[in-house]
mmCIF file of C-alpha atoms in Angstrom:
data_model
loop_
_atom_site.group_PDB
_atom_site.id
_atom_site.type_symbol
_atom_site.label_atom_id
_atom_site.label_comp_id
_atom_site.label_asym_id
_atom_site.label_seq_id
_atom_site.Cartn_x
_atom_site.Cartn_y
_atom_site.Cartn_z
ATOM 1 C CA GLY A 12 8.359 0.683 1.631
ATOM 2 C CA GLU A 13 7.460 1.358 4.988
ATOM 3 C CA SER A 14 4.789 3.131 6.352
ATOM 4 C CA VAL A 15 3.493 3.801 10.118
ATOM 5 C CA GLY A 16 0.845 2.662 12.008
ATOM 6 C CA LEU A 17 -1.209 5.143 13.220
ATOM 7 C CA HIS A 18 -4.949 5.307 14.385
ATOM 8 C CA LEU A 19 -6.085 7.367 11.185
ATOM 9 C CA PRO A 20 -7.546 10.595 11.340
ATOM 10 C CA THR A 21 -10.476 11.585 9.429
ATOM 11 C CA LEU A 22 -12.300 13.721 7.238
ATOM 12 C CA SER A 23 -16.202 14.103 6.790
ATOM 13 C CA VAL A 24 -17.675 16.046 3.485
ATOM 14 C CA GLN A 25 -21.011 16.787 2.518
ATOM 15 C CA GLU A 26 -22.134 15.077 -1.009
ATOM 16 C CA GLY A 27 -21.133 16.940 -3.359
ATOM 17 C CA ASP A 28 -18.463 19.340 -1.622
ATOM 18 C CA ASN A 29 -14.615 19.281 -2.542
ATOM 19 C CA SER A 30 -12.053 17.247 -0.476
ATOM 20 C CA ILE A 31 -8.683 17.886 0.277
ATOM 21 C CA ILE A 32 -6.678 15.596 1.904
ATOM 22 C CA ASN A 33 -3.023 16.451 2.582
ATOM 23 C CA CYS A 34 0.250 14.503 3.009
ATOM 24 C CA ALA A 35 3.111 15.799 4.388
ATOM 25 C CA TYR A 36 6.211 13.759 3.011
ATOM 26 C CA SER A 37 9.691 13.687 4.628
ATOM 27 C CA ASN A 38 12.630 13.196 1.983
ATOM 28 C CA SER A 39 13.628 16.134 0.017
ATOM 29 C CA ALA A 40 15.109 13.609 -2.241
ATOM 30 C CA SER A 41 12.005 12.173 -3.219
ATOM 31 C CA ASP A 42 10.759 13.128 -6.941
ATOM 32 C CA TYR A 43 7.501 10.560 -7.007
ATOM 33 C CA PHE A 44 4.572 10.660 -5.808
ATOM 34 C CA ILE A 45 1.638 8.463 -5.805
ATOM 35 C CA TRP A 46 -1.922 8.830 -4.106
ATOM 36 C CA TYR A 47 -3.652 5.515 -3.465
ATOM 37 C CA LYS A 48 -7.346 5.087 -2.599
ATOM 38 C CA GLN A 49 -8.297 1.751 -0.624
ATOM 39 C CA GLU A 50 -11.559 0.902 0.215
ATOM 40 C CA SER A 51 -12.458 -1.286 3.649
ATOM 41 C CA GLY A 52 -11.229 -4.914 2.838
ATOM 42 C CA LYS A 53 -9.728 -4.249 -0.405
ATOM 43 C CA GLY A 54 -6.222 -3.516 -1.717
ATOM 44 C CA PRO A 55 -4.619 -0.078 -2.222
ATOM 45 C CA GLN A 56 -5.820 1.597 -6.029
ATOM 46 C CA PHE A 57 -3.768 3.492 -7.968
ATOM 47 C CA ILE A 58 -5.279 7.394 -8.209
ATOM 48 C CA ILE A 59 -2.750 9.634 -9.269
ATOM 49 C CA ASP A 60 0.588 10.520 -9.785
ATOM 50 C CA ILE A 61 3.269 13.431 -10.123
ATOM 51 C CA ARG A 62 7.066 13.535 -10.717
ATOM 52 C CA SER A 63 8.692 16.595 -8.625
ATOM 53 C CA ASN A 64 9.420 18.727 -11.960
ATOM 54 C CA MET A 65 5.469 19.079 -11.981
ATOM 55 C CA ASP A 66 3.429 21.570 -9.437
ATOM 56 C CA LYS A 67 0.244 20.100 -10.833
ATOM 57 C CA ARG A 68 -1.584 17.243 -11.965
ATOM 58 C CA GLN A 69 -4.997 16.744 -13.256
ATOM 59 C CA GLY A 70 -7.186 13.381 -13.444
ATOM 60 C CA GLN A 71 -10.509 12.776 -13.468
ATOM 61 C CA ARG A 72 -12.264 14.763 -10.676
ATOM 62 C CA VAL A 73 -8.999 14.499 -9.166
ATOM 63 C CA THR A 74 -5.917 16.786 -8.740
ATOM 64 C CA VAL A 75 -2.689 16.329 -6.587
ATOM 65 C CA LEU A 76 -0.666 19.386 -6.161
ATOM 66 C CA LEU A 77 2.800 19.589 -5.354
ATOM 67 C CA ASN A 78 4.571 21.866 -2.917
ATOM 68 C CA LYS A 79 8.110 21.310 -2.689
ATOM 69 C CA THR A 80 9.436 24.040 -0.746
ATOM 70 C CA VAL A 81 7.472 22.807 2.044
ATOM 71 C CA LYS A 82 7.462 19.547 1.093
ATOM 72 C CA HIS A 83 3.770 19.023 0.910
ATOM 73 C CA LEU A 84 1.209 17.265 -1.351
ATOM 74 C CA SER A 85 -2.416 17.347 -1.583
ATOM 75 C CA LEU A 86 -5.189 15.226 -3.751
ATOM 76 C CA GLN A 87 -8.232 17.030 -4.330
ATOM 77 C CA ILE A 88 -11.452 15.532 -5.125
ATOM 78 C CA ALA A 89 -14.515 17.185 -6.774
ATOM 79 C CA ALA A 90 -17.972 17.263 -5.927
ATOM 80 C CA THR A 91 -17.338 14.351 -3.386
ATOM 81 C CA GLN A 92 -19.630 11.054 -4.107
ATOM 82 C CA PRO A 93 -20.664 8.435 -1.639
ATOM 83 C CA GLY A 94 -18.508 5.723 -3.558
ATOM 84 C CA ASP A 95 -15.209 8.203 -2.805
ATOM 85 C CA SER A 96 -15.590 7.199 1.228
ATOM 86 C CA ALA A 97 -12.564 5.481 1.557
ATOM 87 C CA VAL A 98 -8.440 5.801 3.211
ATOM 88 C CA TYR A 99 -6.434 7.935 1.149
ATOM 89 C CA PHE A 100 -2.157 7.555 1.499
ATOM 90 C CA CYS A 101 0.478 9.021 -0.145
ATOM 91 C CA ALA A 102 3.444 7.443 -1.279
ATOM 92 C CA GLU A 103 6.940 9.086 -1.981
ATOM 93 C CA SER A 104 9.960 7.473 -3.209
ATOM 94 C CA GLY A 105 13.390 8.555 -4.503
ATOM 95 C CA PHE A 106 16.392 6.810 -5.366
ATOM 96 C CA ASN A 107 14.743 3.062 -5.172
ATOM 97 C CA LYS A 108 13.283 3.652 -1.654
ATOM 98 C CA PHE A 109 9.482 5.035 -1.185
ATOM 99 C CA TYR A 110 7.860 5.738 2.058
ATOM 100 C CA PHE A 111 3.531 5.511 2.129
ATOM 101 C CA GLY A 112 1.827 7.565 4.225
ATOM 102 C CA SER A 113 -0.363 6.367 7.208
ATOM 103 C CA GLY A 114 -3.344 7.417 5.482
ATOM 104 C CA THR A 115 -6.812 9.869 5.666
ATOM 105 C CA LYS A 116 -10.002 8.678 6.038
ATOM 106 C CA LEU A 117 -12.895 10.007 3.839
ATOM 107 C CA ASN A 118 -16.011 9.999 4.956
ATOM 108 C CA VAL A 119 -18.486 11.303 2.744
ATOM 109 C CA LYS A 120 -21.945 12.073 4.285
ATOM 110 C CA PRO A 121 -24.976 12.045 2.059
ATOM 111 C CA ASP B 21 -8.045 -6.853 -11.940
ATOM 112 C CA SER B 22 -4.724 -4.945 -10.892
ATOM 113 C CA GLY B 23 -2.672 -7.791 -12.226
ATOM 114 C CA VAL B 24 -1.248 -9.089 -9.054
ATOM 115 C CA THR B 25 -2.872 -12.129 -7.633
ATOM 116 C CA GLN B 26 -3.284 -12.906 -3.812
ATOM 117 C CA THR B 27 -4.502 -16.076 -2.630
ATOM 118 C CA PRO B 28 -6.430 -17.661 -0.801
ATOM 119 C CA LYS B 29 -8.514 -14.237 -0.019
ATOM 120 C CA HIS B 30 -9.958 -15.448 3.155
ATOM 121 C CA LEU B 31 -8.443 -17.459 5.545
ATOM 122 C CA ILE B 32 -9.479 -19.080 9.462
ATOM 123 C CA THR B 33 -7.308 -20.800 11.579
ATOM 124 C CA ALA B 34 -6.445 -21.551 15.216
ATOM 125 C CA THR B 35 -3.839 -19.919 17.267
ATOM 126 C CA GLY B 36 0.081 -22.071 17.178
ATOM 127 C CA GLN B 37 -1.260 -23.200 13.095
ATOM 128 C CA ARG B 38 0.782 -22.282 10.613
ATOM 129 C CA VAL B 39 -0.520 -20.793 7.142
ATOM 130 C CA THR B 40 0.708 -20.122 3.594
ATOM 131 C CA LEU B 41 -0.303 -16.928 1.406
ATOM 132 C CA ARG B 42 0.460 -16.710 -2.164
ATOM 133 C CA CYS B 43 1.470 -13.878 -4.387
ATOM 134 C CA SER B 44 1.714 -14.117 -8.011
ATOM 135 C CA PRO B 45 3.117 -10.783 -9.519
ATOM 136 C CA ARG B 46 1.946 -8.353 -12.430
ATOM 137 C CA SER B 47 3.382 -10.355 -15.727
ATOM 138 C CA GLY B 48 7.045 -8.550 -16.241
ATOM 139 C CA ASP B 49 7.194 -7.389 -12.822
ATOM 140 C CA LEU B 50 10.537 -8.756 -10.736
ATOM 141 C CA SER B 51 9.776 -7.190 -7.287
ATOM 142 C CA VAL B 52 7.543 -8.749 -4.796
ATOM 143 C CA TYR B 53 6.614 -6.782 -1.383
ATOM 144 C CA TRP B 54 4.540 -8.011 1.540
ATOM 145 C CA TYR B 55 2.618 -6.163 3.984
ATOM 146 C CA GLN B 56 0.657 -6.431 6.887
ATOM 147 C CA GLN B 57 -2.405 -4.079 7.431
ATOM 148 C CA SER B 58 -4.438 -4.537 11.017
ATOM 149 C CA LEU B 59 -7.735 -3.000 11.340
ATOM 150 C CA ASP B 60 -7.825 0.902 10.661
ATOM 151 C CA GLN B 61 -3.907 1.223 10.465
ATOM 152 C CA GLY B 62 -1.388 1.826 7.968
ATOM 153 C CA LEU B 63 0.864 -0.786 5.757
ATOM 154 C CA GLN B 64 3.413 -2.421 7.870
ATOM 155 C CA PHE B 65 5.904 -3.048 5.759
ATOM 156 C CA LEU B 66 7.315 -7.068 5.723
ATOM 157 C CA ILE B 67 9.584 -8.656 2.741
ATOM 158 C CA GLN B 68 10.942 -7.115 -0.184
ATOM 159 C CA TYR B 69 12.357 -9.523 -3.030
ATOM 160 C CA TYR B 70 14.001 -8.908 -6.375
ATOM 161 C CA ASN B 71 14.174 -11.546 -8.976
ATOM 162 C CA GLY B 72 14.175 -14.235 -6.333
ATOM 163 C CA GLU B 73 16.622 -12.509 -3.670
ATOM 164 C CA GLU B 74 15.759 -11.155 -0.635
ATOM 165 C CA ARG B 75 16.489 -7.097 -0.502
ATOM 166 C CA ALA B 76 14.846 -5.618 1.949
ATOM 167 C CA LYS B 77 13.438 -6.468 5.434
ATOM 168 C CA GLY B 78 10.822 -4.771 7.871
ATOM 169 C CA ASN B 79 9.036 -5.528 10.812
ATOM 170 C CA ILE B 80 8.769 -8.830 10.435
ATOM 171 C CA LEU B 81 8.483 -11.070 13.177
ATOM 172 C CA GLU B 82 10.845 -14.419 12.927
ATOM 173 C CA ARG B 83 7.832 -16.687 12.857
ATOM 174 C CA PHE B 84 7.245 -15.230 9.690
ATOM 175 C CA SER B 85 9.215 -16.106 7.066
ATOM 176 C CA ALA B 86 9.080 -15.804 3.316
ATOM 177 C CA GLN B 87 10.562 -16.723 -0.284
ATOM 178 C CA GLN B 88 10.507 -16.007 -4.552
ATOM 179 C CA PHE B 89 10.357 -19.249 -6.676
ATOM 180 C CA PRO B 90 12.121 -18.574 -9.860
ATOM 181 C CA ASP B 91 8.738 -18.521 -11.491
ATOM 182 C CA LEU B 92 8.489 -15.176 -9.230
ATOM 183 C CA HIS B 93 5.694 -15.884 -7.411
ATOM 184 C CA SER B 94 5.700 -15.277 -3.715
ATOM 185 C CA GLU B 95 4.959 -17.240 -0.204
ATOM 186 C CA LEU B 96 4.754 -15.738 2.896
ATOM 187 C CA ASN B 97 4.956 -18.019 5.457
ATOM 188 C CA LEU B 98 2.985 -17.542 9.104
ATOM 189 C CA SER B 99 3.650 -19.853 12.193
ATOM 190 C CA SER B 100 2.985 -20.437 15.849
ATOM 191 C CA LEU B 101 0.022 -18.176 14.951
ATOM 192 C CA GLU B 102 -1.452 -15.399 17.605
ATOM 193 C CA LEU B 103 -4.627 -13.713 17.856
ATOM 194 C CA GLY B 104 -2.685 -10.804 16.953
ATOM 195 C CA ASP B 105 -1.930 -12.127 13.690
ATOM 196 C CA SER B 106 -5.375 -11.459 12.457
ATOM 197 C CA ALA B 107 -4.866 -8.471 9.924
ATOM 198 C CA LEU B 108 -4.882 -8.307 6.035
ATOM 199 C CA TYR B 109 -1.867 -9.492 4.470
ATOM 200 C CA PHE B 110 -1.041 -7.494 0.684
ATOM 201 C CA CYS B 111 1.686 -8.392 -1.411
ATOM 202 C CA ALA B 112 2.702 -5.759 -4.290
ATOM 203 C CA SER B 113 4.592 -5.789 -7.471
ATOM 204 C CA SER B 114 6.694 -3.758 -9.560
ATOM 205 C CA VAL B 115 8.844 -3.817 -12.225
ATOM 206 C CA GLY B 116 12.189 -2.942 -10.807
ATOM 207 C CA ARG B 117 12.698 -1.257 -6.868
ATOM 208 C CA GLY B 118 11.167 1.549 -7.168
ATOM 209 C CA LEU B 119 7.373 3.007 -6.752
ATOM 210 C CA ASP B 120 6.834 3.425 -10.861
ATOM 211 C CA GLY B 121 4.398 1.065 -11.780
ATOM 212 C CA TYR B 122 4.149 -0.228 -8.133
ATOM 213 C CA THR B 123 0.645 -2.341 -7.559
ATOM 214 C CA PHE B 124 -1.125 -4.341 -4.971
ATOM 215 C CA GLY B 125 -3.024 -6.879 -4.500
ATOM 216 C CA SER B 126 -6.610 -7.393 -3.418
ATOM 217 C CA GLY B 127 -5.291 -9.027 0.001
ATOM 218 C CA THR B 128 -5.385 -11.958 1.905
ATOM 219 C CA ARG B 129 -7.751 -11.485 5.347
ATOM 220 C CA LEU B 130 -6.191 -14.031 7.575
ATOM 221 C CA THR B 131 -8.261 -14.173 10.621
ATOM 222 C CA VAL B 132 -6.925 -16.567 14.121
ATOM 223 C CA VAL B 133 -9.311 -17.730 16.532
#
């Protein structure tokens, strides 16, 4: 699993607002997707996953949307809290090959 | 606790030295992956092992090497260290060779001075 080492884009939101983080994936054969949250200095943590036979999956305050037509994945966080501040990145996999996106830094303003 | 254990959590060493980072995968996981993450950057894949055998190699420098032992724990050896090697090093494990159940450890922060 590889990712590209780029400086991260940042999304700033006000506490209580909803956040939407986007990810464009590259492989049309990918059939499994995961969103990870990485807090500063910590390891990435699984948030939510979705398989290609679904277009929406909901968790606690998080929703993942999958649009296979345009190869786009999004993570929606409802009522964003200061504890949601982190880097979020997506991962795609298919045929035992997988790739990580470079991530988006979410900054929650109190 | 993700079940993937990395030691040490922090390491400070001088340029030119050699260090070994250790990773114990989750119970039952056969695959171990190593990543390097520099400040505010994405994960750079280094190397993967599956059941003791090297399976894939990424952007791993010749000064770096790894192995996976019969008990499935893995070690990443970094030698002739340079200032630019300062980074977080993560290990991840999974049952097979895909993304299902893919779990990261909490990382080792290496500082080269």
